[in-house]
mmCIF file of C-alpha atoms and ligand atoms in Angstrom:
data_model
loop_
_atom_site.group_PDB
_atom_site.id
_atom_site.type_symbol
_atom_site.label_atom_id
_atom_site.label_comp_id
_atom_site.label_asym_id
_atom_site.label_seq_id
_atom_site.Cartn_x
_atom_site.Cartn_y
_atom_site.Cartn_z
ATOM 1 C CA PRO A 1 -127.866 85.930 -104.057
ATOM 2 C CA PRO A 2 -125.854 86.657 -100.900
ATOM 3 C CA PRO A 3 -122.339 85.256 -101.060
ATOM 4 C CA LEU A 4 -120.845 82.095 -99.604
ATOM 5 C CA PRO A 5 -119.264 81.185 -97.293
ATOM 6 C CA LEU A 6 -121.710 82.006 -94.545
ATOM 7 C CA VAL A 7 -121.443 81.721 -90.767
ATOM 8 C CA VAL A 8 -124.497 82.208 -88.539
ATOM 9 C CA ASN A 9 -124.522 81.712 -84.784
ATOM 10 C CA THR A 10 -126.964 82.121 -81.915
ATOM 11 C CA TRP A 11 -126.767 85.205 -79.680
ATOM 12 C CA PRO A 12 -124.427 88.177 -80.124
ATOM 13 C CA PHE A 13 -121.295 86.072 -79.625
ATOM 14 C CA ARG A 14 -119.239 87.733 -82.357
ATOM 15 C CA GLN A 15 -116.006 86.012 -81.337
ATOM 16 C CA THR A 16 -117.596 82.730 -82.352
ATOM 17 C CA ALA A 17 -118.388 83.944 -85.870
ATOM 18 C CA ARG A 18 -114.913 85.494 -86.210
ATOM 19 C CA ARG A 19 -113.254 82.251 -85.194
ATOM 20 C CA ALA A 20 -115.395 80.190 -87.571
ATOM 21 C CA TRP A 21 -114.708 82.664 -90.371
ATOM 22 C CA SER A 22 -110.946 82.583 -89.880
ATOM 23 C CA GLU A 23 -111.085 78.789 -89.921
ATOM 24 C CA LEU A 24 -112.779 78.977 -93.338
ATOM 25 C CA GLN A 25 -110.222 81.540 -94.552
ATOM 26 C CA ALA A 26 -107.459 79.130 -93.521
ATOM 27 C CA GLY A 27 -108.973 76.484 -95.793
ATOM 28 C CA GLY A 28 -111.075 74.686 -93.202
ATOM 29 C CA SER A 29 -114.326 72.935 -94.079
ATOM 30 C CA ALA A 30 -117.794 73.791 -92.783
ATOM 31 C CA VAL A 31 -117.331 71.128 -90.085
ATOM 32 C CA ASP A 32 -113.947 72.617 -89.063
ATOM 33 C CA ALA A 33 -115.512 76.070 -88.825
ATOM 34 C CA VAL A 34 -118.423 74.893 -86.674
ATOM 35 C CA GLU A 35 -116.047 73.112 -84.309
ATOM 36 C CA ALA A 36 -113.677 76.095 -84.080
ATOM 37 C CA GLY A 37 -116.539 78.551 -83.490
ATOM 38 C CA CYS A 38 -117.989 76.431 -80.688
ATOM 39 C CA GLN A 39 -114.522 75.993 -79.163
ATOM 40 C CA GLN A 40 -114.089 79.762 -79.059
ATOM 41 C CA CYS A 41 -117.342 80.122 -77.125
ATOM 42 C CA GLN A 42 -116.325 77.292 -74.774
ATOM 43 C CA LEU A 43 -113.069 79.147 -74.012
ATOM 44 C CA ASP A 44 -114.874 82.490 -73.607
ATOM 45 C CA ARG A 45 -117.454 80.662 -71.476
ATOM 46 C CA CYS A 46 -120.053 82.735 -73.345
ATOM 47 C CA ASP A 47 -122.290 84.277 -70.665
ATOM 48 C CA GLY A 48 -121.490 81.390 -68.331
ATOM 49 C CA SER A 49 -123.806 79.000 -70.178
ATOM 50 C CA VAL A 50 -121.259 77.454 -72.508
ATOM 51 C CA GLY A 51 -118.212 75.526 -71.378
ATOM 52 C CA TYR A 52 -116.925 74.923 -67.863
ATOM 53 C CA GLY A 53 -117.815 76.808 -64.718
ATOM 54 C CA GLY A 54 -121.519 77.447 -65.327
ATOM 55 C CA SER A 55 -124.975 75.977 -64.701
ATOM 56 C CA PRO A 56 -124.151 73.750 -61.699
ATOM 57 C CA ASP A 57 -126.641 70.903 -61.331
ATOM 58 C CA GLU A 58 -128.432 69.923 -58.096
ATOM 59 C CA ARG A 59 -125.166 68.424 -56.845
ATOM 60 C CA GLY A 60 -123.093 71.434 -57.860
ATOM 61 C CA GLU A 61 -121.434 69.792 -60.856
ATOM 62 C CA THR A 62 -121.145 71.375 -64.310
ATOM 63 C CA THR A 63 -121.840 68.881 -67.109
ATOM 64 C CA LEU A 64 -121.695 69.535 -70.841
ATOM 65 C CA ASP A 65 -123.783 68.732 -73.931
ATOM 66 C CA ALA A 66 -122.567 69.189 -77.521
ATOM 67 C CA MET A 67 -123.161 67.974 -81.058
ATOM 68 C CA ILE A 68 -121.643 68.390 -84.498
ATOM 69 C CA MET A 69 -123.239 67.342 -87.785
ATOM 70 C CA ASN A 70 -121.880 67.078 -91.301
ATOM 71 C CA GLY A 71 -124.908 67.731 -93.497
ATOM 72 C CA ASP A 72 -123.339 66.300 -96.630
ATOM 73 C CA THR A 73 -122.531 62.862 -95.213
ATOM 74 C CA PHE A 74 -125.098 62.790 -92.370
ATOM 75 C CA ASP A 75 -122.293 61.991 -89.968
ATOM 76 C CA VAL A 76 -123.075 63.132 -86.444
ATOM 77 C CA GLY A 77 -121.164 63.027 -83.174
ATOM 78 C CA ALA A 78 -122.577 64.113 -79.839
ATOM 79 C CA VAL A 79 -121.934 63.955 -76.109
ATOM 80 C CA ALA A 80 -124.342 64.544 -73.255
ATOM 81 C CA ASP A 81 -123.861 64.838 -69.508
ATOM 82 C CA LEU A 82 -120.111 64.936 -70.205
ATOM 83 C CA ARG A 83 -118.129 65.315 -66.985
ATOM 84 C CA ARG A 84 -114.650 66.677 -66.209
ATOM 85 C CA VAL A 85 -113.724 67.317 -69.852
ATOM 86 C CA LYS A 86 -113.890 70.905 -71.109
ATOM 87 C CA ASP A 87 -113.863 70.578 -74.891
ATOM 88 C CA ALA A 88 -117.359 69.163 -75.410
ATOM 89 C CA ILE A 89 -117.530 69.998 -79.123
ATOM 90 C CA GLY A 90 -114.094 68.444 -79.656
ATOM 91 C CA VAL A 91 -115.253 65.243 -77.976
ATOM 92 C CA ALA A 92 -118.438 65.317 -80.089
ATOM 93 C CA ARG A 93 -116.269 65.490 -83.180
ATOM 94 C CA ALA A 94 -114.174 62.591 -81.895
ATOM 95 C CA VAL A 95 -117.373 60.549 -81.481
ATOM 96 C CA MET A 96 -118.181 61.359 -85.122
ATOM 97 C CA GLU A 97 -114.716 60.537 -86.442
ATOM 98 C CA HIS A 98 -113.553 57.733 -84.178
ATOM 99 C CA SER A 99 -116.727 55.730 -83.583
ATOM 100 C CA GLU A 100 -119.754 54.409 -85.414
ATOM 101 C CA HIS A 101 -121.975 55.824 -82.657
ATOM 102 C CA THR A 102 -123.858 59.090 -82.644
ATOM 103 C CA LEU A 103 -124.263 59.970 -78.959
ATOM 104 C CA LEU A 104 -122.241 59.045 -75.858
ATOM 105 C CA VAL A 105 -123.323 60.047 -72.359
ATOM 106 C CA GLY A 106 -122.134 60.583 -68.803
ATOM 107 C CA GLU A 107 -119.128 58.912 -67.240
ATOM 108 C CA SER A 108 -118.751 56.656 -70.268
ATOM 109 C CA ALA A 109 -118.484 59.675 -72.549
ATOM 110 C CA SER A 110 -115.755 61.033 -70.259
ATOM 111 C CA LYS A 111 -113.914 57.719 -70.445
ATOM 112 C CA PHE A 112 -114.085 57.824 -74.243
ATOM 113 C CA ALA A 113 -112.808 61.407 -74.201
ATOM 114 C CA LEU A 114 -109.794 60.481 -72.068
ATOM 115 C CA GLU A 115 -108.997 57.594 -74.430
ATOM 116 C CA MET A 116 -109.108 60.096 -77.292
ATOM 117 C CA GLY A 117 -106.520 62.226 -75.491
ATOM 118 C CA PHE A 118 -108.672 64.978 -73.996
ATOM 119 C CA PRO A 119 -107.463 66.096 -70.548
ATOM 120 C CA GLU A 120 -109.472 65.460 -67.394
ATOM 121 C CA GLU A 121 -110.139 68.742 -65.618
ATOM 122 C CA ASP A 122 -112.347 70.168 -62.884
ATOM 123 C CA LEU A 123 -115.245 72.052 -64.497
ATOM 124 C CA SER A 124 -116.059 74.043 -61.346
ATOM 125 C CA THR A 125 -115.094 77.683 -60.885
ATOM 126 C CA ASN A 126 -115.640 80.161 -58.087
ATOM 127 C CA SER A 127 -118.721 81.445 -59.887
ATOM 128 C CA SER A 128 -120.267 77.981 -60.319
ATOM 129 C CA ARG A 129 -119.536 77.176 -56.647
ATOM 130 C CA GLU A 130 -121.129 80.464 -55.599
ATOM 131 C CA LEU A 131 -124.236 79.793 -57.689
ATOM 132 C CA TYR A 132 -124.549 76.390 -56.094
ATOM 133 C CA GLU A 133 -124.007 77.636 -52.509
ATOM 134 C CA LYS A 134 -126.522 80.399 -53.018
ATOM 135 C CA TRP A 135 -129.089 77.896 -54.211
ATOM 136 C CA ARG A 136 -128.482 75.673 -51.179
ATOM 137 C CA ARG A 137 -128.883 78.638 -48.824
ATOM 138 C CA ASN A 138 -132.173 79.292 -50.597
ATOM 139 C CA SER A 139 -133.351 75.780 -49.534
ATOM 140 C CA CYS A 140 -132.580 74.267 -52.922
ATOM 141 C CA GLN A 141 -135.771 75.480 -54.571
ATOM 142 C CA PRO A 142 -135.941 72.948 -57.393
ATOM 143 C CA ASN A 143 -136.152 74.565 -60.805
ATOM 144 C CA TYR A 144 -136.951 71.422 -62.698
ATOM 145 C CA ARG A 145 -139.010 69.209 -60.421
ATOM 146 C CA LYS A 146 -142.774 69.174 -60.216
ATOM 147 C CA ASN A 147 -145.297 67.476 -57.961
ATOM 148 C CA VAL A 148 -142.653 66.624 -55.398
ATOM 149 C CA THR A 149 -142.056 67.345 -51.770
ATOM 150 C CA PRO A 150 -138.594 67.507 -50.231
ATOM 151 C CA ASP A 151 -137.817 65.285 -47.258
ATOM 152 C CA PRO A 152 -139.324 67.257 -44.320
ATOM 153 C CA ASP A 153 -136.063 67.067 -42.397
ATOM 154 C CA LYS A 154 -133.833 68.073 -45.273
ATOM 155 C CA SER A 155 -135.050 70.956 -47.379
ATOM 156 C CA CYS A 156 -132.590 69.990 -50.103
ATOM 157 C CA GLY A 157 -134.200 66.696 -50.944
ATOM 158 C CA PRO A 158 -134.434 63.829 -51.526
ATOM 159 C CA TYR A 159 -137.625 64.904 -53.236
ATOM 160 C CA LYS A 160 -140.591 62.532 -53.081
ATOM 161 C CA PRO A 161 -143.464 62.384 -55.558
ATOM 162 C CA ILE A 162 -146.838 63.761 -54.461
ATOM 163 C CA ALA A 163 -150.214 63.770 -56.230
ATOM 164 C CA SER A 164 -150.072 65.926 -59.314
ATOM 165 C CA SER A 165 -151.549 69.380 -59.169
ATOM 166 C CA THR A 166 -152.822 71.503 -62.011
ATOM 167 C CA GLN A 167 -150.345 74.353 -61.957
ATOM 168 C CA THR A 168 -150.059 76.330 -65.130
ATOM 169 C CA TRP A 169 -146.797 75.721 -66.902
ATOM 170 C CA SER A 170 -144.071 78.335 -66.950
ATOM 171 C CA SER A 171 -140.616 77.914 -68.394
ATOM 172 C CA PRO A 172 -137.830 77.375 -65.861
ATOM 173 C CA ILE A 173 -135.327 78.542 -68.474
ATOM 174 C CA GLY A 174 -135.187 82.294 -68.914
ATOM 175 C CA ILE A 175 -132.985 85.196 -69.825
ATOM 176 C CA ASP A 176 -130.631 84.490 -66.894
ATOM 177 C CA ASN A 177 -129.639 81.024 -68.051
ATOM 178 C CA HIS A 178 -129.967 80.949 -71.755
ATOM 179 C CA ASP A 179 -126.984 81.027 -74.010
ATOM 180 C CA THR A 180 -126.272 77.813 -75.829
ATOM 181 C CA ILE A 181 -123.918 78.396 -78.709
ATOM 182 C CA GLY A 182 -125.346 77.093 -81.962
ATOM 183 C CA VAL A 183 -123.409 77.544 -85.208
ATOM 184 C CA VAL A 184 -124.448 76.918 -88.814
ATOM 185 C CA VAL A 185 -121.832 77.172 -91.574
ATOM 186 C CA ILE A 186 -122.139 76.900 -95.342
ATOM 187 C CA ASP A 187 -118.632 76.878 -96.774
ATOM 188 C CA SER A 188 -117.586 78.218 -100.178
ATOM 189 C CA GLN A 189 -118.135 74.781 -101.732
ATOM 190 C CA GLY A 190 -121.696 74.785 -100.421
ATOM 191 C CA ARG A 191 -121.032 72.159 -97.759
ATOM 192 C CA VAL A 192 -123.260 72.406 -94.701
ATOM 193 C CA SER A 193 -122.500 71.835 -91.035
ATOM 194 C CA ALA A 194 -124.225 72.683 -87.767
ATOM 195 C CA GLY A 195 -123.282 72.230 -84.128
ATOM 196 C CA THR A 196 -123.969 73.199 -80.536
ATOM 197 C CA SER A 197 -122.221 73.399 -77.178
ATOM 198 C CA THR A 198 -123.758 74.173 -73.772
ATOM 199 C CA ASN A 199 -123.624 73.468 -70.084
ATOM 200 C CA GLY A 200 -127.403 73.121 -70.090
ATOM 201 C CA ALA A 201 -129.708 74.359 -67.393
ATOM 202 C CA THR A 202 -128.847 75.793 -63.967
ATOM 203 C CA HIS A 203 -129.721 73.478 -61.036
ATOM 204 C CA LYS A 204 -130.841 70.746 -63.407
ATOM 205 C CA ILE A 205 -131.478 67.267 -62.063
ATOM 206 C CA PRO A 206 -128.242 65.254 -62.472
ATOM 207 C CA GLY A 207 -128.478 63.193 -65.637
ATOM 208 C CA ARG A 208 -130.613 65.733 -67.459
ATOM 209 C CA VAL A 209 -129.843 65.987 -71.179
ATOM 210 C CA GLY A 210 -131.143 68.968 -73.118
ATOM 211 C CA ASP A 211 -131.917 69.516 -76.765
ATOM 212 C CA SER A 212 -128.437 70.627 -77.768
ATOM 213 C CA PRO A 213 -126.849 67.165 -78.319
ATOM 214 C CA VAL A 214 -129.955 65.712 -79.998
ATOM 215 C CA PRO A 215 -129.845 65.716 -83.811
ATOM 216 C CA GLY A 216 -132.853 67.557 -85.229
ATOM 217 C CA ALA A 217 -133.491 69.281 -81.909
ATOM 218 C CA GLY A 218 -130.408 71.371 -81.006
ATOM 219 C CA ALA A 219 -129.113 71.459 -84.574
ATOM 220 C CA TYR A 220 -129.510 69.839 -87.958
ATOM 221 C CA ALA A 221 -127.773 70.096 -91.317
ATOM 222 C CA ALA A 222 -128.683 68.661 -94.707
ATOM 223 C CA GLY A 223 -126.454 68.839 -97.766
ATOM 224 C CA SER A 224 -127.875 70.812 -100.691
ATOM 225 C CA VAL A 225 -130.445 72.379 -98.316
ATOM 226 C CA GLY A 226 -129.024 74.146 -95.261
ATOM 227 C CA GLY A 227 -128.818 74.021 -91.497
ATOM 228 C CA ALA A 228 -130.504 75.221 -88.331
ATOM 229 C CA SER A 229 -129.754 75.438 -84.619
ATOM 230 C CA ALA A 230 -131.970 76.103 -81.627
ATOM 231 C CA THR A 231 -131.436 77.674 -78.201
ATOM 232 C CA GLY A 232 -133.710 78.017 -75.205
ATOM 233 C CA ASP A 233 -135.802 75.690 -73.085
ATOM 234 C CA GLY A 234 -134.473 72.413 -74.402
ATOM 235 C CA ASP A 235 -136.785 70.276 -72.287
ATOM 236 C CA VAL A 236 -139.728 71.641 -74.242
ATOM 237 C CA MET A 237 -138.102 72.399 -77.589
ATOM 238 C CA MET A 238 -136.648 68.919 -78.126
ATOM 239 C CA ARG A 239 -140.161 67.480 -78.279
ATOM 240 C CA PHE A 240 -140.692 69.312 -81.575
ATOM 241 C CA LEU A 241 -137.353 68.698 -83.330
ATOM 242 C CA PRO A 242 -137.372 72.341 -84.433
ATOM 243 C CA SER A 243 -134.014 72.244 -86.241
ATOM 244 C CA TYR A 244 -135.101 69.267 -88.327
ATOM 245 C CA GLN A 245 -138.452 70.925 -88.964
ATOM 246 C CA ALA A 246 -136.823 74.148 -90.169
ATOM 247 C CA VAL A 247 -134.357 72.363 -92.460
ATOM 248 C CA GLU A 248 -137.130 70.284 -94.005
ATOM 249 C CA SER A 249 -139.169 73.460 -94.582
ATOM 250 C CA MET A 250 -136.179 74.988 -96.371
ATOM 251 C CA ARG A 251 -135.867 71.784 -98.420
ATOM 252 C CA ARG A 252 -139.378 72.431 -99.673
ATOM 253 C CA GLY A 253 -138.309 75.927 -100.687
ATOM 254 C CA MET A 254 -139.315 77.959 -97.654
ATOM 255 C CA ASP A 255 -137.315 81.112 -96.986
ATOM 256 C CA PRO A 256 -134.992 80.729 -93.926
ATOM 257 C CA THR A 257 -136.777 83.361 -91.832
ATOM 258 C CA LEU A 258 -140.170 81.808 -92.527
ATOM 259 C CA ALA A 259 -138.815 78.314 -91.841
ATOM 260 C CA CYS A 260 -137.504 79.519 -88.463
ATOM 261 C CA GLU A 261 -140.824 81.225 -87.660
ATOM 262 C CA ASP A 262 -142.799 78.122 -88.582
ATOM 263 C CA ALA A 263 -140.681 75.959 -86.242
ATOM 264 C CA ILE A 264 -141.225 78.434 -83.363
ATOM 265 C CA ARG A 265 -144.992 78.632 -84.012
ATOM 266 C CA ARG A 266 -145.423 74.865 -83.770
ATOM 267 C CA ILE A 267 -144.007 74.969 -80.223
ATOM 268 C CA LYS A 268 -145.814 78.174 -79.254
ATOM 269 C CA LYS A 269 -149.141 76.542 -79.999
ATOM 270 C CA PHE A 270 -148.655 74.190 -77.039
ATOM 271 C CA PHE A 271 -146.276 76.248 -74.840
ATOM 272 C CA PRO A 272 -147.264 79.884 -75.452
ATOM 273 C CA SER A 273 -144.601 81.375 -73.152
ATOM 274 C CA PHE A 274 -141.683 79.034 -73.856
ATOM 275 C CA PHE A 275 -138.231 80.625 -73.957
ATOM 276 C CA GLY A 276 -136.493 79.851 -77.213
ATOM 277 C CA ALA A 277 -135.090 80.885 -80.567
ATOM 278 C CA ILE A 278 -133.737 79.297 -83.746
ATOM 279 C CA ILE A 279 -131.351 80.287 -86.540
ATOM 280 C CA CYS A 280 -131.591 79.050 -90.138
ATOM 281 C CA ALA A 281 -129.276 79.230 -93.174
ATOM 282 C CA ASN A 282 -129.552 77.785 -96.670
ATOM 283 C CA ILE A 283 -127.006 76.878 -99.322
ATOM 284 C CA THR A 284 -127.785 79.919 -101.461
ATOM 285 C CA GLY A 285 -126.492 82.095 -98.601
ATOM 286 C CA GLY A 286 -129.885 83.063 -97.196
ATOM 287 C CA PHE A 287 -130.327 83.208 -93.427
ATOM 288 C CA GLY A 288 -132.826 84.197 -90.760
ATOM 289 C CA ALA A 289 -133.934 83.618 -87.196
ATOM 290 C CA ALA A 290 -137.039 83.597 -85.039
ATOM 291 C CA CYS A 291 -137.826 83.622 -81.317
ATOM 292 C CA ASN A 292 -140.800 83.280 -79.040
ATOM 293 C CA ARG A 293 -141.847 86.249 -76.931
ATOM 294 C CA ALA A 294 -141.199 85.299 -73.310
ATOM 295 C CA PRO A 295 -140.267 87.139 -70.121
ATOM 296 C CA GLY A 296 -136.986 88.897 -70.928
ATOM 297 C CA LEU A 297 -137.073 87.945 -74.601
ATOM 298 C CA ASP A 298 -138.701 90.434 -77.010
ATOM 299 C CA GLN A 299 -135.872 90.348 -79.512
ATOM 300 C CA PHE A 300 -133.299 87.735 -80.310
ATOM 301 C CA HIS A 301 -129.788 88.779 -81.300
ATOM 302 C CA TYR A 302 -127.776 86.502 -83.525
ATOM 303 C CA THR A 303 -124.529 86.876 -85.424
ATOM 304 C CA VAL A 304 -123.812 86.661 -89.155
ATOM 305 C CA PHE A 305 -120.513 86.715 -91.046
ATOM 306 C CA ASN A 306 -120.281 86.619 -94.851
ATOM 307 C CA SER A 307 -118.256 88.671 -97.309
ATOM 308 C CA ALA A 308 -121.183 91.063 -97.868
ATOM 309 C CA VAL A 309 -121.194 92.193 -94.228
ATOM 310 C CA GLY A 310 -117.393 91.800 -94.040
ATOM 311 C CA GLN A 311 -117.275 91.270 -90.286
ATOM 312 C CA ALA A 312 -119.153 89.499 -87.512
ATOM 313 C CA THR A 313 -122.428 91.413 -87.474
ATOM 314 C CA ASP A 314 -125.270 91.513 -84.990
ATOM 315 C CA TYR A 315 -128.740 90.832 -86.450
ATOM 316 C CA THR A 316 -132.032 91.045 -84.617
ATOM 317 C CA ALA A 317 -135.245 89.051 -84.879
ATOM 318 C CA ASN A 318 -138.426 90.385 -83.286
ATOM 319 C CA CYS A 319 -140.057 87.605 -81.292
ATOM 320 C CA LEU A 320 -143.405 86.113 -82.322
HETATM 321 C C1 SD4 B 1 -130.661 73.351 -72.951
HETATM 322 N N1 SD4 B 1 -131.014 74.567 -74.993
HETATM 323 O O1 SD4 B 1 -129.845 72.625 -72.418
HETATM 324 C C2 SD4 B 1 -130.143 74.424 -73.862
HETATM 325 C C3 SD4 B 1 -129.967 75.668 -73.066
HETATM 326 C C4 SD4 B 1 -130.114 76.880 -73.866
HETATM 327 O O2 SD4 B 1 -130.786 78.904 -74.215
HETATM 328 O O3 SD4 B 1 -129.924 76.977 -75.025
HETATM 329 N N2 SD4 B 1 -130.593 77.892 -73.362
HETATM 330 O O4 SD4 B 1 -131.871 73.262 -72.778
#
């Protein structure tokens, strides 16, 4: 069987896998490695969709979602709609280690973070301000509202509900706003952890929470089985708990690639063109991924690091 430890992460973010790997080499646990890998991506602001300075919401603010799960103890910490604090995965870990709760949201999550010693910082950057200004110049075309009309005098809302129409569904999340970091680690003792960090969806409605901080949706880990993490259109994907589904399939003995494909197929049946992908890893060192074919997504690149490949290595899944 392929060797442990094993690091797998979404997208070709090799720095994430390298950082997680070096954490393991330094004696860190699977949970430490997941946190460190996500932190690296937050600092790199991977493709603008992780960490500060990306995906401004309808008010121009960047807000963060993150989760970390210890598969062996079923401890989970998560934050959603976190404001003015950059280290979302660090705060998620603080929720896990310094509270009995699982998920804290919004201003209250920020307050908790400050109590835990995280600094308060502006999450805007020139690029997030530009994205926001451009959207306003473009009359604030809402990406995530449906059956609404803007106030006739103000093209940028407030939006009012109108009778529902029968438009065919198409995913508002695409290749331009996609890259949640998801990391799954099996350490050399076979311990399992999974986690995520993202700034969500560009021009989202303030208050929107995606799949990433929801256990079973954005990520899941189960001791003596394995872990999974999803990326893509969280508004749709979270309805199917794909990470939980994939881990439970692996528990029943399914190969990681097939478990990932099965989770994608269940969503595809109802949302044929949804944008999304999932990575899976099991405690024998097996791994795989799957994605749904959508505009701009024919292949999904993910990153693997174990001693057999010897370095952070790009793998490719052909989309279903
Ligand atoms: C979300 N799943 O907030 C995240 C975004 C993402 O690939 O992963 N896009 O819906």
